[in-house]
CSV table of C-alpha atoms and ligand atoms in Angstrom, one decimal:
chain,number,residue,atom,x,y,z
P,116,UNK,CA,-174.3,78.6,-172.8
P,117,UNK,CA,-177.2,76.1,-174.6
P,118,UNK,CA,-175.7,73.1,-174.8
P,119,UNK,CA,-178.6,71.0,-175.0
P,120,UNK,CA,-178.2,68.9,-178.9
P,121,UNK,CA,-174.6,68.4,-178.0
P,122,UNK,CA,-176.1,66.8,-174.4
P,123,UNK,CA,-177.8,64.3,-176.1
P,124,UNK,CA,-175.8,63.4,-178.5
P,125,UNK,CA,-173.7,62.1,-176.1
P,126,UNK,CA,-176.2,60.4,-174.1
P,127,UNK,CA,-176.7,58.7,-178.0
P,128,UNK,CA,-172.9,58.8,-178.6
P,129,UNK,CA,-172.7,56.3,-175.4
P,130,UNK,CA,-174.6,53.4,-176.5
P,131,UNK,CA,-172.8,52.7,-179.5
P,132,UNK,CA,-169.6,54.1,-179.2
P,133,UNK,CA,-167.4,53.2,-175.8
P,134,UNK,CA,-167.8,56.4,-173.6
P,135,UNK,CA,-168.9,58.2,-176.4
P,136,UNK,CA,-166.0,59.3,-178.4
P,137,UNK,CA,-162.7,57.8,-180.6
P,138,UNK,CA,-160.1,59.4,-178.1
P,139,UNK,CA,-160.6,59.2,-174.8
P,140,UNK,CA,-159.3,63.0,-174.0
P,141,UNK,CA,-162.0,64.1,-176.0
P,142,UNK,CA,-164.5,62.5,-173.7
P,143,UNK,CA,-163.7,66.0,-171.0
P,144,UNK,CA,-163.8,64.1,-167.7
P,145,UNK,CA,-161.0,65.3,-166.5
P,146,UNK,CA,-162.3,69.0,-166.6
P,147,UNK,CA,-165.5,68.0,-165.6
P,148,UNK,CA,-168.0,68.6,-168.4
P,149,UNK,CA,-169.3,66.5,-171.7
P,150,UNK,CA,-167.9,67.3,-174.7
P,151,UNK,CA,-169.5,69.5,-177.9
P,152,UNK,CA,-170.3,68.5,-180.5
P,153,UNK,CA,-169.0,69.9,-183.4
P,154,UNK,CA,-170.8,71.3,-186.9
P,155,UNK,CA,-168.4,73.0,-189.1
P,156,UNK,CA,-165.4,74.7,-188.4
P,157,UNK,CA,-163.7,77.8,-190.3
P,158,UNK,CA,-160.5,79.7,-189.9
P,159,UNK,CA,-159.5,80.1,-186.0
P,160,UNK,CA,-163.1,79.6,-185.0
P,161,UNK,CA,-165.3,76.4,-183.9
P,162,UNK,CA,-169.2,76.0,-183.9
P,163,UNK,CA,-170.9,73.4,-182.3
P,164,UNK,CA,-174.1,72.0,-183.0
P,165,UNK,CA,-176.2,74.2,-180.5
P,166,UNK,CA,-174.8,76.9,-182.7
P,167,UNK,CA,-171.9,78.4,-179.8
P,168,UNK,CA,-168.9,79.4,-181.4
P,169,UNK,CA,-165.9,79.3,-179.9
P,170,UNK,CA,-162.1,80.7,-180.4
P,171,UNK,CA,-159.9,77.3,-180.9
P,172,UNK,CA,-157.0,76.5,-179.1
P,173,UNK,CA,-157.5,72.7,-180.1
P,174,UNK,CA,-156.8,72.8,-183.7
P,175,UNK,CA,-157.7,69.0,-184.1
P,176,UNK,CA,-154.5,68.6,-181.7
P,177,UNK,CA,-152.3,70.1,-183.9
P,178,UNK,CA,-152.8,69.8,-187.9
P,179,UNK,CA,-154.9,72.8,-188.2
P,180,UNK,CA,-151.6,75.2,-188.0
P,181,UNK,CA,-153.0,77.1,-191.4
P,182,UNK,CA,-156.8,77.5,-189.9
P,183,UNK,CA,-159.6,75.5,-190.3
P,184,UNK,CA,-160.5,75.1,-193.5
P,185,UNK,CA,-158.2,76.4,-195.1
P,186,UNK,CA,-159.6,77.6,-199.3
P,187,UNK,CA,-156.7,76.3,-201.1
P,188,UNK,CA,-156.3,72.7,-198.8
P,189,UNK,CA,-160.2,72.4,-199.4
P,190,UNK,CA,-160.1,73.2,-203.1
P,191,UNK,CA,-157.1,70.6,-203.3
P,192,UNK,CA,-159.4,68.0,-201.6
P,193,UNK,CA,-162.4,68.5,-203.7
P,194,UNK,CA,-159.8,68.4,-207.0
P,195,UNK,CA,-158.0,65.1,-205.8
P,196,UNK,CA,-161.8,63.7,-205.3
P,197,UNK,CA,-163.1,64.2,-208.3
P,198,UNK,CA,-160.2,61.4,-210.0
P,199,UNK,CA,-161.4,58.9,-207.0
P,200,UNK,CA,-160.8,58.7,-203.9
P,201,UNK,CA,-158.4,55.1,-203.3
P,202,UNK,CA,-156.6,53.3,-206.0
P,203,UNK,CA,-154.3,50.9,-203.5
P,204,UNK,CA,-151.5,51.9,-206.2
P,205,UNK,CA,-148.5,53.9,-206.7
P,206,UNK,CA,-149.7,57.5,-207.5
P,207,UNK,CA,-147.9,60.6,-208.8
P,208,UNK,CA,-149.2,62.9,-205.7
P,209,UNK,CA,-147.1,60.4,-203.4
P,210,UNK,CA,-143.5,61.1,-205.1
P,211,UNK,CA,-144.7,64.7,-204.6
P,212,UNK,CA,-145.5,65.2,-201.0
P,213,UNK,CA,-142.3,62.7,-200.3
P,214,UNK,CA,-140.2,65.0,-202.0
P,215,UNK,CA,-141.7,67.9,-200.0
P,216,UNK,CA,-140.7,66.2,-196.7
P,217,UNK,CA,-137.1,65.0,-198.1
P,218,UNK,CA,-136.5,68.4,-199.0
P,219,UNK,CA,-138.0,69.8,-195.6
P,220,UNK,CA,-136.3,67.7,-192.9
P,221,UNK,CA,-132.5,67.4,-193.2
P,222,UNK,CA,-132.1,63.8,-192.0
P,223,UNK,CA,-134.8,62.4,-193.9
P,224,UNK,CA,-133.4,60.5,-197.3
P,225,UNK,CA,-136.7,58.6,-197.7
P,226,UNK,CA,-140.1,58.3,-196.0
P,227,UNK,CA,-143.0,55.9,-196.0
P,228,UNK,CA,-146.6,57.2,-196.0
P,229,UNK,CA,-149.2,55.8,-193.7
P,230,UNK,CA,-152.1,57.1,-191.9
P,231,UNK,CA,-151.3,57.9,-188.2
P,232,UNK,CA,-149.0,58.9,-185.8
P,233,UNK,CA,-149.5,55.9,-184.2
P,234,UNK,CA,-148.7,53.6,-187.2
P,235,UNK,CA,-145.6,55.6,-187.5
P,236,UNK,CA,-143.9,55.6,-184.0
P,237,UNK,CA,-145.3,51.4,-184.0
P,238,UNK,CA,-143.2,50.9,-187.3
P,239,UNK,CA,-140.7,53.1,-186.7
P,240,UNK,CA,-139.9,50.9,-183.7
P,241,UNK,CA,-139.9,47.9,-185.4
P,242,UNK,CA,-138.0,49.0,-188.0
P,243,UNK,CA,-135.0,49.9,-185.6
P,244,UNK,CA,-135.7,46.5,-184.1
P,245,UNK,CA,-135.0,45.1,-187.3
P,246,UNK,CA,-131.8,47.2,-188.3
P,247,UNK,CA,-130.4,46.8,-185.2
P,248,UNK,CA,-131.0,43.2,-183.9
P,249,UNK,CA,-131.9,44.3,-180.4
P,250,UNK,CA,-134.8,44.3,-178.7
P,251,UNK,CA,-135.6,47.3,-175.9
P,252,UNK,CA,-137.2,50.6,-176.3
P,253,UNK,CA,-136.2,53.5,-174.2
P,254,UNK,CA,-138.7,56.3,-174.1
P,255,UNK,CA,-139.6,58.9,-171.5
P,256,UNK,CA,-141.8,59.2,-168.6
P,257,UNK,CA,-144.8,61.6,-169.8
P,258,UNK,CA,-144.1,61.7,-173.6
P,259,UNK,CA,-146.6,59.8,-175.6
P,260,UNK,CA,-145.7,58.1,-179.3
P,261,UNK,CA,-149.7,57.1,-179.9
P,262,UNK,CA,-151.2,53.9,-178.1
P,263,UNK,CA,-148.9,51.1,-179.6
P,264,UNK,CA,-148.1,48.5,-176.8
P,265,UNK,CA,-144.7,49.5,-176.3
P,266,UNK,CA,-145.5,53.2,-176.0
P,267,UNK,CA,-148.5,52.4,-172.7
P,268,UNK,CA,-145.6,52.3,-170.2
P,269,UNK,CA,-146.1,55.6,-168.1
P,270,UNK,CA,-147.3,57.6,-171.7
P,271,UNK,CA,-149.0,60.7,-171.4
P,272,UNK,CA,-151.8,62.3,-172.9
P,273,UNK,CA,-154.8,60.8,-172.0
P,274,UNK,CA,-152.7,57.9,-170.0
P,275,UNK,CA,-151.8,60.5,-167.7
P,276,UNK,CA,-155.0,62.6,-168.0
P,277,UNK,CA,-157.2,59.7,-167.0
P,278,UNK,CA,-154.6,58.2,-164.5
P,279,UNK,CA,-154.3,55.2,-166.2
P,280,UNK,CA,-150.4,53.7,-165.0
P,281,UNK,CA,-150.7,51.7,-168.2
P,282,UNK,CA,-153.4,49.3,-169.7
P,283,UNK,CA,-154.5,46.0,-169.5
P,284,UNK,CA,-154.3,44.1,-172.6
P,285,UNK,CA,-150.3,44.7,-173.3
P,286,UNK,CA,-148.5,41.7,-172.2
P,287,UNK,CA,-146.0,41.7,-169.6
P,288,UNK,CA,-143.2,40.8,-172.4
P,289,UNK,CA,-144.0,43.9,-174.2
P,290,UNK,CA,-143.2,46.0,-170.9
P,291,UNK,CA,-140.4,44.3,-169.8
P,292,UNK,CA,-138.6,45.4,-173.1
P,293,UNK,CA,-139.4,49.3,-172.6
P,294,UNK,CA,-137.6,51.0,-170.7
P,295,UNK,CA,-139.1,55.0,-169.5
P,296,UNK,CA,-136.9,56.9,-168.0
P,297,UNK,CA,-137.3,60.7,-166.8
P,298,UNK,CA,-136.9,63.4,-169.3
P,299,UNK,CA,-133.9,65.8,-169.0
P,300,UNK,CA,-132.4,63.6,-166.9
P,301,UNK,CA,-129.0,63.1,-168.5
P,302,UNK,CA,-127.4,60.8,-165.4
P,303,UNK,CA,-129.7,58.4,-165.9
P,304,UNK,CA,-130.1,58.9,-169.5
P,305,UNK,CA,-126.3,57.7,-169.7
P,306,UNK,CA,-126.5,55.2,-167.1
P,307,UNK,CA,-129.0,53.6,-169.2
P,308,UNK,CA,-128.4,53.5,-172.6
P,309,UNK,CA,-124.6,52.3,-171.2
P,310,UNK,CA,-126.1,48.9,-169.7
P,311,UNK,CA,-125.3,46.7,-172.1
P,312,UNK,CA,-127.1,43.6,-171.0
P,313,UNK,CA,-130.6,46.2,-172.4
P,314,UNK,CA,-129.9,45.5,-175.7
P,315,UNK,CA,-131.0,48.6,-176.8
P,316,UNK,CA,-132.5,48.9,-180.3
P,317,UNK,CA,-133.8,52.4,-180.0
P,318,UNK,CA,-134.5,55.6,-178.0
P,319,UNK,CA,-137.6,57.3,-178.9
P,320,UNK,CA,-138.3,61.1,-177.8
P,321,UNK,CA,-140.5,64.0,-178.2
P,322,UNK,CA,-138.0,66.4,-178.8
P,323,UNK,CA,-140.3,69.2,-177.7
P,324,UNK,CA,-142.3,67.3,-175.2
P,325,UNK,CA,-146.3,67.7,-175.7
P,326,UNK,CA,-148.2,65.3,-174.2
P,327,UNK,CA,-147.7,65.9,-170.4
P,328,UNK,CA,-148.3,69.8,-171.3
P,329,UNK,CA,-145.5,71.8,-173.4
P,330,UNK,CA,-142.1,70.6,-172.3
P,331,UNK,CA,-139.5,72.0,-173.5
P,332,UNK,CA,-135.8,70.0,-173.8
P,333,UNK,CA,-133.3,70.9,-171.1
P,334,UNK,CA,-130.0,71.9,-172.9
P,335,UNK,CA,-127.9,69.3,-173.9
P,336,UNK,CA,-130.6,67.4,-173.4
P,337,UNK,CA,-130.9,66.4,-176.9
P,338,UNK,CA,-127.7,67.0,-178.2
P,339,UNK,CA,-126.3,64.4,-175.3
P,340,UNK,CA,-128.9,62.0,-175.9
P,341,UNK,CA,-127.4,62.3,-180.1
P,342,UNK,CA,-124.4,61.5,-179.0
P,343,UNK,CA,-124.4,58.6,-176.8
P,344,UNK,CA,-126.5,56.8,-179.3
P,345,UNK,CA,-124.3,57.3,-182.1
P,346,UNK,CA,-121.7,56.2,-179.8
P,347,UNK,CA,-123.5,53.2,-178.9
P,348,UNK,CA,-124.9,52.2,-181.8
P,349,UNK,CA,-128.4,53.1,-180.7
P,350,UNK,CA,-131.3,54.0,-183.4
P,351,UNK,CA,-132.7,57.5,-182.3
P,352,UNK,CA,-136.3,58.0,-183.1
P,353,UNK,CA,-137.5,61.6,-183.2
P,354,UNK,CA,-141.7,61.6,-182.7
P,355,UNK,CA,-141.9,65.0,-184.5
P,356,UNK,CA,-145.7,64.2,-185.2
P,357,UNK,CA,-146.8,67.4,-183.0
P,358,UNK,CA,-143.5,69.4,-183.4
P,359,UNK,CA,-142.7,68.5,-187.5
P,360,UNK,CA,-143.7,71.6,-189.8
P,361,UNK,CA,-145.1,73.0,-186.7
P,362,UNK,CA,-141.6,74.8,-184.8
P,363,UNK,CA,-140.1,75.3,-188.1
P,364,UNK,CA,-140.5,73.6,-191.5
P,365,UNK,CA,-137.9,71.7,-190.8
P,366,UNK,CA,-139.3,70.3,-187.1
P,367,UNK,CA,-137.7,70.6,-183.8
P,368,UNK,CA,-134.3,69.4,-185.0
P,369,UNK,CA,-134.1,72.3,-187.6
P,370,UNK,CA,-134.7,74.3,-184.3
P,371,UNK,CA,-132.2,71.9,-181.9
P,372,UNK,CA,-130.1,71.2,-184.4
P,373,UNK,CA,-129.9,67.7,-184.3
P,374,UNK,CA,-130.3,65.1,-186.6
P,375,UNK,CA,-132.0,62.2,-185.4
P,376,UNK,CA,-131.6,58.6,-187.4
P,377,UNK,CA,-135.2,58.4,-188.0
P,378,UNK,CA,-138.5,60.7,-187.5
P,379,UNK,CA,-142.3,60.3,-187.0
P,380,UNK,CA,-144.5,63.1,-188.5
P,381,UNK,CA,-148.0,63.2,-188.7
P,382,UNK,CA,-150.5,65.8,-188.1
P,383,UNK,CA,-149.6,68.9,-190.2
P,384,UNK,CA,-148.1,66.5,-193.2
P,385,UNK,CA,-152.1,65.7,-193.9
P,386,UNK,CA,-153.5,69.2,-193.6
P,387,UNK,CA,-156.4,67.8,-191.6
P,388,UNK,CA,-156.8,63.9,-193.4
P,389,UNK,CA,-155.0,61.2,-191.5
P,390,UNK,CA,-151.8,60.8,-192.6
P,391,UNK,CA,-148.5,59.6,-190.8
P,392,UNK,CA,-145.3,58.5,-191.9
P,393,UNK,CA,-141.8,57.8,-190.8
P,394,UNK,CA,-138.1,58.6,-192.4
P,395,UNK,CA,-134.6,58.6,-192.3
P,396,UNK,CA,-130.8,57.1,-193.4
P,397,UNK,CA,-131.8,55.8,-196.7
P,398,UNK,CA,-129.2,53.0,-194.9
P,399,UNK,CA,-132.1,52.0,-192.3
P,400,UNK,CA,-135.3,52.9,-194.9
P,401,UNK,CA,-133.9,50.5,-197.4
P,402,UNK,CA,-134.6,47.5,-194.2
P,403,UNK,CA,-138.6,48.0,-195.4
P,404,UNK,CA,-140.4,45.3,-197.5
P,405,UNK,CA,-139.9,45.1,-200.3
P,406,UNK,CA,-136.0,46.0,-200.6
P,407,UNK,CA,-135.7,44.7,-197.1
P,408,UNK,CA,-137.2,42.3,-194.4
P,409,UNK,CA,-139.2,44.5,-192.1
P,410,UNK,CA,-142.4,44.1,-193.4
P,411,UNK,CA,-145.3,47.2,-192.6
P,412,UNK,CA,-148.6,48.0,-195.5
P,413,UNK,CA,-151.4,49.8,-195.5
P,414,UNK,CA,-154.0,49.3,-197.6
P,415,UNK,CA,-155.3,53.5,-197.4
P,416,UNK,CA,-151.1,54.7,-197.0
P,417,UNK,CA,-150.3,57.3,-199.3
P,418,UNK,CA,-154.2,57.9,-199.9
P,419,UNK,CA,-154.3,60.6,-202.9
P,420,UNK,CA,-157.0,62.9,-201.1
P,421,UNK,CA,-154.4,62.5,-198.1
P,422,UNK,CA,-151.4,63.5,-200.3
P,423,UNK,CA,-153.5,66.2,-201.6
P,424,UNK,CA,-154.4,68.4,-199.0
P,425,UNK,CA,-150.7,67.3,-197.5
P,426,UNK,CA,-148.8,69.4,-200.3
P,427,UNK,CA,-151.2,72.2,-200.3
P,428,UNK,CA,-150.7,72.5,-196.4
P,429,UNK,CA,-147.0,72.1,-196.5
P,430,UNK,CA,-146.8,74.6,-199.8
P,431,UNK,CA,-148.5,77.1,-197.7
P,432,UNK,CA,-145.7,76.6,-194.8
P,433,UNK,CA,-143.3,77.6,-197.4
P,434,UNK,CA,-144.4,81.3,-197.2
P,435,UNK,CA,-141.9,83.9,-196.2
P,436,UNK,CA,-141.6,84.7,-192.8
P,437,UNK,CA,-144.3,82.3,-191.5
P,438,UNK,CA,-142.9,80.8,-188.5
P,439,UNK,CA,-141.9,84.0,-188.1
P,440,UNK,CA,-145.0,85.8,-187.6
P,441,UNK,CA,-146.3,82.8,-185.9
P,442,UNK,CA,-143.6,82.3,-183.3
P,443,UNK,CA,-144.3,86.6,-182.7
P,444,UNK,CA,-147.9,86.4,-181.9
P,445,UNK,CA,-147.3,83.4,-179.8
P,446,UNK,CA,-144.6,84.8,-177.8
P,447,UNK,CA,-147.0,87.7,-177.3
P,448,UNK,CA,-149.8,86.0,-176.2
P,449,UNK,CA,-147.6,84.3,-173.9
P,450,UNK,CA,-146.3,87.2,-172.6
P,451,UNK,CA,-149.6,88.9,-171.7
P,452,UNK,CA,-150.5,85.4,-169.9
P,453,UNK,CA,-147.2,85.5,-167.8
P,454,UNK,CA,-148.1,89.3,-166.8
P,455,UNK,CA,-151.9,89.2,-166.4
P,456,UNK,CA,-151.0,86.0,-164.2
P,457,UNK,CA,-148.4,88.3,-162.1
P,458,UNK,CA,-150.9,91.1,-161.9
P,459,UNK,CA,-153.9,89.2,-160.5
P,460,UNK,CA,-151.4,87.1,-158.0
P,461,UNK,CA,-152.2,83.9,-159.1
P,462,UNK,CA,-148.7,81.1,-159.5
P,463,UNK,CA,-149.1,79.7,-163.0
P,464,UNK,CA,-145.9,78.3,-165.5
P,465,UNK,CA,-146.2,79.3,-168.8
P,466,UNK,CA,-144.3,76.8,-171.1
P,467,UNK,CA,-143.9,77.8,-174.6
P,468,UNK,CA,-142.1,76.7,-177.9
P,469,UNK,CA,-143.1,78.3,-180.9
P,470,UNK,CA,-146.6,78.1,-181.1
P,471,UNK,CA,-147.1,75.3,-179.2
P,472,UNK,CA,-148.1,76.5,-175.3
P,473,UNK,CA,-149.2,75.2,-172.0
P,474,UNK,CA,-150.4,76.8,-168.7
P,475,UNK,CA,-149.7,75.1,-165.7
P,476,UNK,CA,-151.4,75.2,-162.8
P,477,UNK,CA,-148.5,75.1,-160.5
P,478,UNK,CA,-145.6,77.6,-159.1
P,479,UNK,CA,-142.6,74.9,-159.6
P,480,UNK,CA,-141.0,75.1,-163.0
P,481,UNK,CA,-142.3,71.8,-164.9
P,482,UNK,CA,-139.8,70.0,-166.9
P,483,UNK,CA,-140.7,66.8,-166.9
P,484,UNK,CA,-143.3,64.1,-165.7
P,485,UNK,CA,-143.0,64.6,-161.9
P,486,UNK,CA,-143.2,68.2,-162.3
P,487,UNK,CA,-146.1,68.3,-164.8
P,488,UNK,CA,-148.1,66.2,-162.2
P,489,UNK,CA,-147.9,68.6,-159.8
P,490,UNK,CA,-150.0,71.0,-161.4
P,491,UNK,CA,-153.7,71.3,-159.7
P,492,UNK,CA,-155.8,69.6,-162.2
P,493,UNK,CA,-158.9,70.7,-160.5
P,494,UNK,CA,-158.2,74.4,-161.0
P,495,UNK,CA,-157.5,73.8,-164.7
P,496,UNK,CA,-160.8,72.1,-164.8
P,497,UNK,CA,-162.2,75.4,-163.6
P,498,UNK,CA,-160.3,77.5,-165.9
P,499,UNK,CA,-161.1,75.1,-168.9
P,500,UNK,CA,-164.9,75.2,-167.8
P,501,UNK,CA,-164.6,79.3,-167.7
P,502,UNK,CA,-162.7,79.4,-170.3
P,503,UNK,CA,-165.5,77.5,-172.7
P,504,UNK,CA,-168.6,79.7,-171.3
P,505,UNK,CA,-167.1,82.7,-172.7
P,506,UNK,CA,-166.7,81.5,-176.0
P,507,UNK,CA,-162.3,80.1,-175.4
P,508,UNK,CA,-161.8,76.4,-176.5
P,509,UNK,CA,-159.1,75.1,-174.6
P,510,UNK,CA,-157.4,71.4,-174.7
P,511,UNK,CA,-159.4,69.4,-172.1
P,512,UNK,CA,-157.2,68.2,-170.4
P,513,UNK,CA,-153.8,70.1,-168.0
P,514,UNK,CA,-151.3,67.6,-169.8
P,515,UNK,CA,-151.8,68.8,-173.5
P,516,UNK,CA,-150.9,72.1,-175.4
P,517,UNK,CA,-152.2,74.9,-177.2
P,518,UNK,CA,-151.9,75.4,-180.7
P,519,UNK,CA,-151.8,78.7,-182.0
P,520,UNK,CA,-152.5,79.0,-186.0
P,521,UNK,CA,-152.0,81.6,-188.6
P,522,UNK,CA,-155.7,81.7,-188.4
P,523,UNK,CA,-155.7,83.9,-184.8
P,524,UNK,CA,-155.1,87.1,-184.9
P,525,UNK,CA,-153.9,89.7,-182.3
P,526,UNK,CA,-157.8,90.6,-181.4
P,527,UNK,CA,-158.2,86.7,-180.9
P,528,UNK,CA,-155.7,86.5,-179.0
P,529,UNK,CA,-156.3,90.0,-177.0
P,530,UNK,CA,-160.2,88.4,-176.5
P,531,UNK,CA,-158.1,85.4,-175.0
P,532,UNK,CA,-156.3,87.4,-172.8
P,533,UNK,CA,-159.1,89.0,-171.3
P,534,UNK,CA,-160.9,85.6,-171.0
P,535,UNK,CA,-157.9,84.7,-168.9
P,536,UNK,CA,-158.0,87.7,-166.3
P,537,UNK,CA,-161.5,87.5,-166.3
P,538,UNK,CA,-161.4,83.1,-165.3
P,539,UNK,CA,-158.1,84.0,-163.1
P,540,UNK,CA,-159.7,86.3,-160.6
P,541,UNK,CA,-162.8,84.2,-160.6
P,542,UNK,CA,-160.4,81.3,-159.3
P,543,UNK,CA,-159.1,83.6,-156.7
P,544,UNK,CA,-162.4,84.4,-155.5
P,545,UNK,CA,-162.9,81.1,-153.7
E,242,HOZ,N1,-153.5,62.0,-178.4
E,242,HOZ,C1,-154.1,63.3,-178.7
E,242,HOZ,C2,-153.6,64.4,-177.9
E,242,HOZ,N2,-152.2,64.4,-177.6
E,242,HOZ,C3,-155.6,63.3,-178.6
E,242,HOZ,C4,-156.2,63.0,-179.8
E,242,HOZ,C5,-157.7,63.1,-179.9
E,242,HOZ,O1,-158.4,63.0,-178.9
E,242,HOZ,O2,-158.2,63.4,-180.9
């Protein structure tokens, strides 16, 4: 494979910009290889600028559920532009794509646009700070809520892909007031949240973990974790920013069916522009400036190109049957994984919700951080490295997912298999 313009744009990339990229994950050291970089993208494919195309697994980490490039997000993009693209004032689009997400996710009375993930989880936190009086966090080892101080203490994603324990620059008073426990762990879930002299404001969770790989919650898991802090008078914080509109339209607790006090989406809500936000109990909402004291702004929040292609994406969702059909082809290709994987004798865990997906290089089941690590990072590098010469864009990294859009279809997804048996026995070989 040429890869030769993308080579030195990097080499270019690295004098201005620190390693060469805006996320570190994107950087591929952990698999060994520079990153592409990319042209144009369209439907379920990538090209790169040495002209390679590639099947995409990425989907910009997650927003790209419809394809990329989807004709009616674009065409609401271009129509939103054309009035201007930043007025730093109320507009009509933002009552509209609010009332798309009130409508969507059961436990959300009201929601505040702003323009990452990040930005969410960071005021979500502070917001339950506020409401609450208290001061700690409790989060989970592996799961990662964007790079807010707070959230550094063992995060995942590219904290755990670059083996980073946590990061200089977040003072020690910040990490004494988060606490990370072990996910599924419900003894010391309850132990903790039931030490009063915390004072716990909130608990924050992925409720489908995806940022140590695809993790899925053990039962009771979340429906334990619900209780006791309801009980206790504990804020819960769902990050649904990978899992909102993406296991159902109504997230991971339309799936788990429970309803969280307040919820982080991101990704999908934009259809591809940056936008987060973060909703819940009108009761806890109405503790925002300017009804209430906890102040957060942003002068790009609620952006009307944002809020454009956001209601085209999430109107497209709406379609009969389409988590569905997704949920059918990803179950399939999972299934062809789990058997090509028996077949050639190679021990792999296949972890799967909807049509979010990770392989792990490992033969113990992985269900949480200390499992995930397990996995042989070097053999995914070899896998991911295979995978890309024949045309298969993988996440690069072993501690993120796949994302499967409604832009594959079954011969995508029959070319991926193949691509797998082919890369499996080649790891066997050696
Ligand atoms: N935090 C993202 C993955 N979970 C990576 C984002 C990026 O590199 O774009």
């Amino acid at each position: 494979m040429e890869t030769r313009i993308s080579g030195s744009m990097f080499q270019k990339a690295r004098k201005v910009i620190p390693g060469g990229v805006n996320s570190p994950v994107r950087a591929c050291r952990s698999v060994g290889c520079d990153p592409l970089f990319i042209k144009r993208a369209a439907g379920a494919s990538l090209f790169d600028v040495d002209g390679n195309e590639f099947l995409d697994f990425v989907g910009s980490w997650g927003p790209m559920i419809m394809g990329h490039a989807h004709p009616a997000i674009i065409k609401a993009i271009c129509q939103a532009a054309q009035d201007g693209t930043s007025f730093g004032a109320p507009t009509p689009a933002e009552i509209d794509l609010a009332s798309l997400v009130v409508e969507a996710v059961s436990s959300i009375e009201k929601v505040r646009f702003v323009n990452s993930g990040t930005e969410a989880t960071m005021s979500a936190v502070r917001l339950a700070r506020g409401y609450t009086g208290r001061k700690t966090v409790v989060k989970f080892d592996g799961c990662y809520h964007g790079h807010a101080d707070s959230f550094l203490v063992k995060a995942g994603s590219g904290v755990i892909t670059l083996g980073i324990p946590g990061s200089p620059g977040v003072p020690e008073d910040i990490v004494r007031n988060t606490v990370s426990i072990p996910y599924n762990n419900l003894d010391i879930l309850e132990k903790t949240l039931r030490n009063a002299s915390l004072e716990i404001a909130c608990v924050i969770v992925e409720p489908v973990a995806g940022n140590m790989g695809c993790v899925l919650p053990a039962p009771d898991f979340l429906s334990t974790l619900r209780a006791l802090t309801r009980v206790l008078g504990i804020v819960l914080i769902f990050d649904e920013v990978i899992t909102g509109f993406r296991l159902s339209y109504g997230g991971a607790q339309e799936v788990y069916g429970v309803s969280p006090d307040l919820t982080c989406l991101g990704k999908i809500i934009g259809g591809g522009l940056p936008v987060g936000a973060y909703g819940g109990k009108a009761e806890i909402m109405d503790c925002i400036a300017p009804d209430g004291p906890v102040y957060q702004a942003g002068t790009l929040s609620g952006n009307p190109l944002a809020m454009a292609a956001g209601i085209a994406a999430l109107k497209l969702l709406q379609k009969q049957d389409f988590y569905n059909e997704l949920d059918r082809k990803s179950a399939w290709l999972a299934g062809r994984l789990q058997d090509i994987a028996e077949r050639v004798g190679l021990s792999v865990q296949i972890n799967r919700a909807g049509s979010l997906m990770t392989l792990f290089f490992t033969s113990e089941p992985v269900t949480d951080f200390t499992s995930a690590i397990k996995s042989n990072t070097d053999l995914y590098g070899r896998h991911y490295r295979q995978m890309l010469s024949r045309g298969i864009y993988l996440a690069p990294s072993q501690f993120e997912v796949a994302f499967i859009s409604a832009a594959h279809t079954i011969d995508d997804l029959e070319k991926t298999a193949e691509m797998t048996e082919w890369s499996f026995k080649k790891l066997l070989e050696i």
